[in-house]
Amino acid sequence: MANKVDIHYCTGCRWLLRAAWMAQELLTTFEGELDSLTLHPGTGGIFEVWVNDHRVWSRKEEGGFPEIKVLKQRVRDQIDPERDLGHSDR
């Protein structure tokens, strides 16, 4: 299965750097497991992360931004639930 991550972020809120940093972290952690990671500029305060068309984070629903450890766990749960993330799982 081709694994893809989509990060939707608000340009008006200046969240590109946050989105890019999270993208970098995910690409490094899941090297060889992700076929694509796409940043999608948007508006209206959006910050959402989708894995294989399943939303794993919504700033509006969760009340903020994910800690990178939590985001990695949620991405892992979608693409390889058996995988040990090492220090990110502790």
PDB file of C-alpha atoms in Angstrom:
ATOM      1  CA  MET A   1       0.000   0.000   0.000  1.00  0.00           C
ATOM      2  CA  ALA A   2       1.256   3.469  -0.866  1.00  0.00           C
ATOM      3  CA  ASN A   3       1.412   5.556   2.302  1.00  0.00           C
ATOM      4  CA  LYS A   4       0.782   9.267   1.993  1.00  0.00           C
ATOM      5  CA  VAL A   5       0.657  12.093   4.481  1.00  0.00           C
ATOM      6  CA  ASP A   6      -1.081  15.415   3.849  1.00  0.00           C
ATOM      7  CA  ILE A   7      -0.589  18.419   6.105  1.00  0.00           C
ATOM      8  CA  HIS A   8      -3.103  21.248   5.666  1.00  0.00           C
ATOM      9  CA  TYR A   9      -2.046  24.534   7.257  1.00  0.00           C
ATOM     10  CA  CYS A  10      -3.258  28.141   7.375  1.00  0.00           C
ATOM     11  CA  THR A  11      -1.123  30.620   5.451  1.00  0.00           C
ATOM     12  CA  GLY A  12      -2.759  33.612   7.129  1.00  0.00           C
ATOM     13  CA  CYS A  13      -1.702  32.248  10.523  1.00  0.00           C
ATOM     14  CA  ARG A  14       1.869  31.814   9.269  1.00  0.00           C
ATOM     15  CA  TRP A  15       1.970  28.089  10.080  1.00  0.00           C
ATOM     16  CA  LEU A  16       4.150  27.048   7.117  1.00  0.00           C
ATOM     17  CA  LEU A  17       7.289  26.671   9.259  1.00  0.00           C
ATOM     18  CA  ARG A  18       5.449  24.520  11.802  1.00  0.00           C
ATOM     19  CA  ALA A  19       3.995  22.361   9.003  1.00  0.00           C
ATOM     20  CA  ALA A  20       7.389  22.054   7.304  1.00  0.00           C
ATOM     21  CA  TRP A  21       9.120  21.087  10.550  1.00  0.00           C
ATOM     22  CA  MET A  22       6.510  18.400  11.248  1.00  0.00           C
ATOM     23  CA  ALA A  23       6.875  17.175   7.661  1.00  0.00           C
ATOM     24  CA  GLN A  24      10.646  16.919   8.133  1.00  0.00           C
ATOM     25  CA  GLU A  25      10.220  14.970  11.371  1.00  0.00           C
ATOM     26  CA  LEU A  26       7.768  12.540   9.766  1.00  0.00           C
ATOM     27  CA  LEU A  27       9.908  12.059   6.648  1.00  0.00           C
ATOM     28  CA  THR A  28      12.938  11.306   8.830  1.00  0.00           C
ATOM     29  CA  THR A  29      11.109   8.933  11.185  1.00  0.00           C
ATOM     30  CA  PHE A  30       9.237   7.078   8.448  1.00  0.00           C
ATOM     31  CA  GLU A  31      12.015   7.084   5.845  1.00  0.00           C
ATOM     32  CA  GLY A  32      11.270   4.426   3.252  1.00  0.00           C
ATOM     33  CA  GLU A  33       7.701   3.983   4.494  1.00  0.00           C
ATOM     34  CA  LEU A  34       6.087   7.134   3.088  1.00  0.00           C
ATOM     35  CA  ASP A  35       5.522   7.431  -0.640  1.00  0.00           C
ATOM     36  CA  SER A  36       4.505  11.077  -0.421  1.00  0.00           C
ATOM     37  CA  LEU A  37       4.122  13.920   2.029  1.00  0.00           C
ATOM     38  CA  THR A  38       2.322  16.988   0.770  1.00  0.00           C
ATOM     39  CA  LEU A  39       1.855  20.428   2.325  1.00  0.00           C
ATOM     40  CA  HIS A  40      -1.466  22.079   1.460  1.00  0.00           C
ATOM     41  CA  PRO A  41      -1.752  25.841   2.095  1.00  0.00           C
ATOM     42  CA  GLY A  42      -5.183  26.908   3.291  1.00  0.00           C
ATOM     43  CA  THR A  43      -7.054  29.518   5.299  1.00  0.00           C
ATOM     44  CA  GLY A  44      -9.397  29.794   8.253  1.00  0.00           C
ATOM     45  CA  GLY A  45      -6.997  28.609  10.934  1.00  0.00           C
ATOM     46  CA  ILE A  46      -6.731  25.095   9.525  1.00  0.00           C
ATOM     47  CA  PHE A  47      -4.056  22.718  10.743  1.00  0.00           C
ATOM     48  CA  GLU A  48      -4.846  19.101   9.957  1.00  0.00           C
ATOM     49  CA  VAL A  49      -2.762  16.009   9.334  1.00  0.00           C
ATOM     50  CA  TRP A  50      -4.129  13.183   7.191  1.00  0.00           C
ATOM     51  CA  VAL A  51      -2.625   9.738   6.648  1.00  0.00           C
ATOM     52  CA  ASN A  52      -3.974   7.673   3.763  1.00  0.00           C
ATOM     53  CA  ASP A  53      -7.116   9.855   3.673  1.00  0.00           C
ATOM     54  CA  HIS A  54      -7.728   9.364   7.414  1.00  0.00           C
ATOM     55  CA  ARG A  55      -7.492  12.492   9.578  1.00  0.00           C
ATOM     56  CA  VAL A  56      -5.166  11.907  12.519  1.00  0.00           C
ATOM     57  CA  TRP A  57      -5.040  15.511  13.824  1.00  0.00           C
ATOM     58  CA  SER A  58      -7.277  18.563  13.686  1.00  0.00           C
ATOM     59  CA  ARG A  59      -6.227  21.714  15.518  1.00  0.00           C
ATOM     60  CA  LYS A  60      -9.837  22.817  15.849  1.00  0.00           C
ATOM     61  CA  GLU A  61     -11.039  19.499  17.300  1.00  0.00           C
ATOM     62  CA  GLU A  62      -8.003  18.831  19.497  1.00  0.00           C
ATOM     63  CA  GLY A  63      -7.621  22.421  20.695  1.00  0.00           C
ATOM     64  CA  GLY A  64      -4.077  23.046  19.515  1.00  0.00           C
ATOM     65  CA  PHE A  65      -1.092  21.500  17.825  1.00  0.00           C
ATOM     66  CA  PRO A  66       0.228  17.992  18.376  1.00  0.00           C
ATOM     67  CA  GLU A  67       3.416  17.249  20.230  1.00  0.00           C
ATOM     68  CA  ILE A  68       5.672  15.633  17.639  1.00  0.00           C
ATOM     69  CA  LYS A  69       5.776  12.421  19.705  1.00  0.00           C
ATOM     70  CA  VAL A  70       1.976  12.150  19.588  1.00  0.00           C
ATOM     71  CA  LEU A  71       1.857  12.919  15.882  1.00  0.00           C
ATOM     72  CA  LYS A  72       4.449  10.234  15.115  1.00  0.00           C
ATOM     73  CA  GLN A  73       2.437   7.707  17.139  1.00  0.00           C
ATOM     74  CA  ARG A  74      -0.757   8.531  15.247  1.00  0.00           C
ATOM     75  CA  VAL A  75       0.987   8.289  11.882  1.00  0.00           C
ATOM     76  CA  ARG A  76       2.566   4.981  12.917  1.00  0.00           C
ATOM     77  CA  ASP A  77      -0.816   3.645  14.016  1.00  0.00           C
ATOM     78  CA  GLN A  78      -2.083   4.214  10.463  1.00  0.00           C
ATOM     79  CA  ILE A  79       0.843   2.882   8.448  1.00  0.00           C
ATOM     80  CA  ASP A  80       2.467   0.211  10.667  1.00  0.00           C
ATOM     81  CA  PRO A  81       0.742  -0.338  14.045  1.00  0.00           C
ATOM     82  CA  GLU A  82       3.286  -2.999  15.101  1.00  0.00           C
ATOM     83  CA  ARG A  83       6.271  -0.685  14.648  1.00  0.00           C
ATOM     84  CA  ASP A  84       8.248   0.371  17.728  1.00  0.00           C
ATOM     85  CA  LEU A  85       9.091   4.071  17.670  1.00  0.00           C
ATOM     86  CA  GLY A  86      11.793   3.720  20.303  1.00  0.00           C
ATOM     87  CA  HIS A  87      12.013   6.786  22.550  1.00  0.00           C
ATOM     88  CA  SER A  88       8.854   8.226  20.974  1.00  0.00           C
ATOM     89  CA  ASP A  89       6.838   5.359  22.443  1.00  0.00           C
ATOM     90  CA  ARG A  90       7.993   5.870  26.000  1.00  0.00           C
TER      91      ARG A  90
END
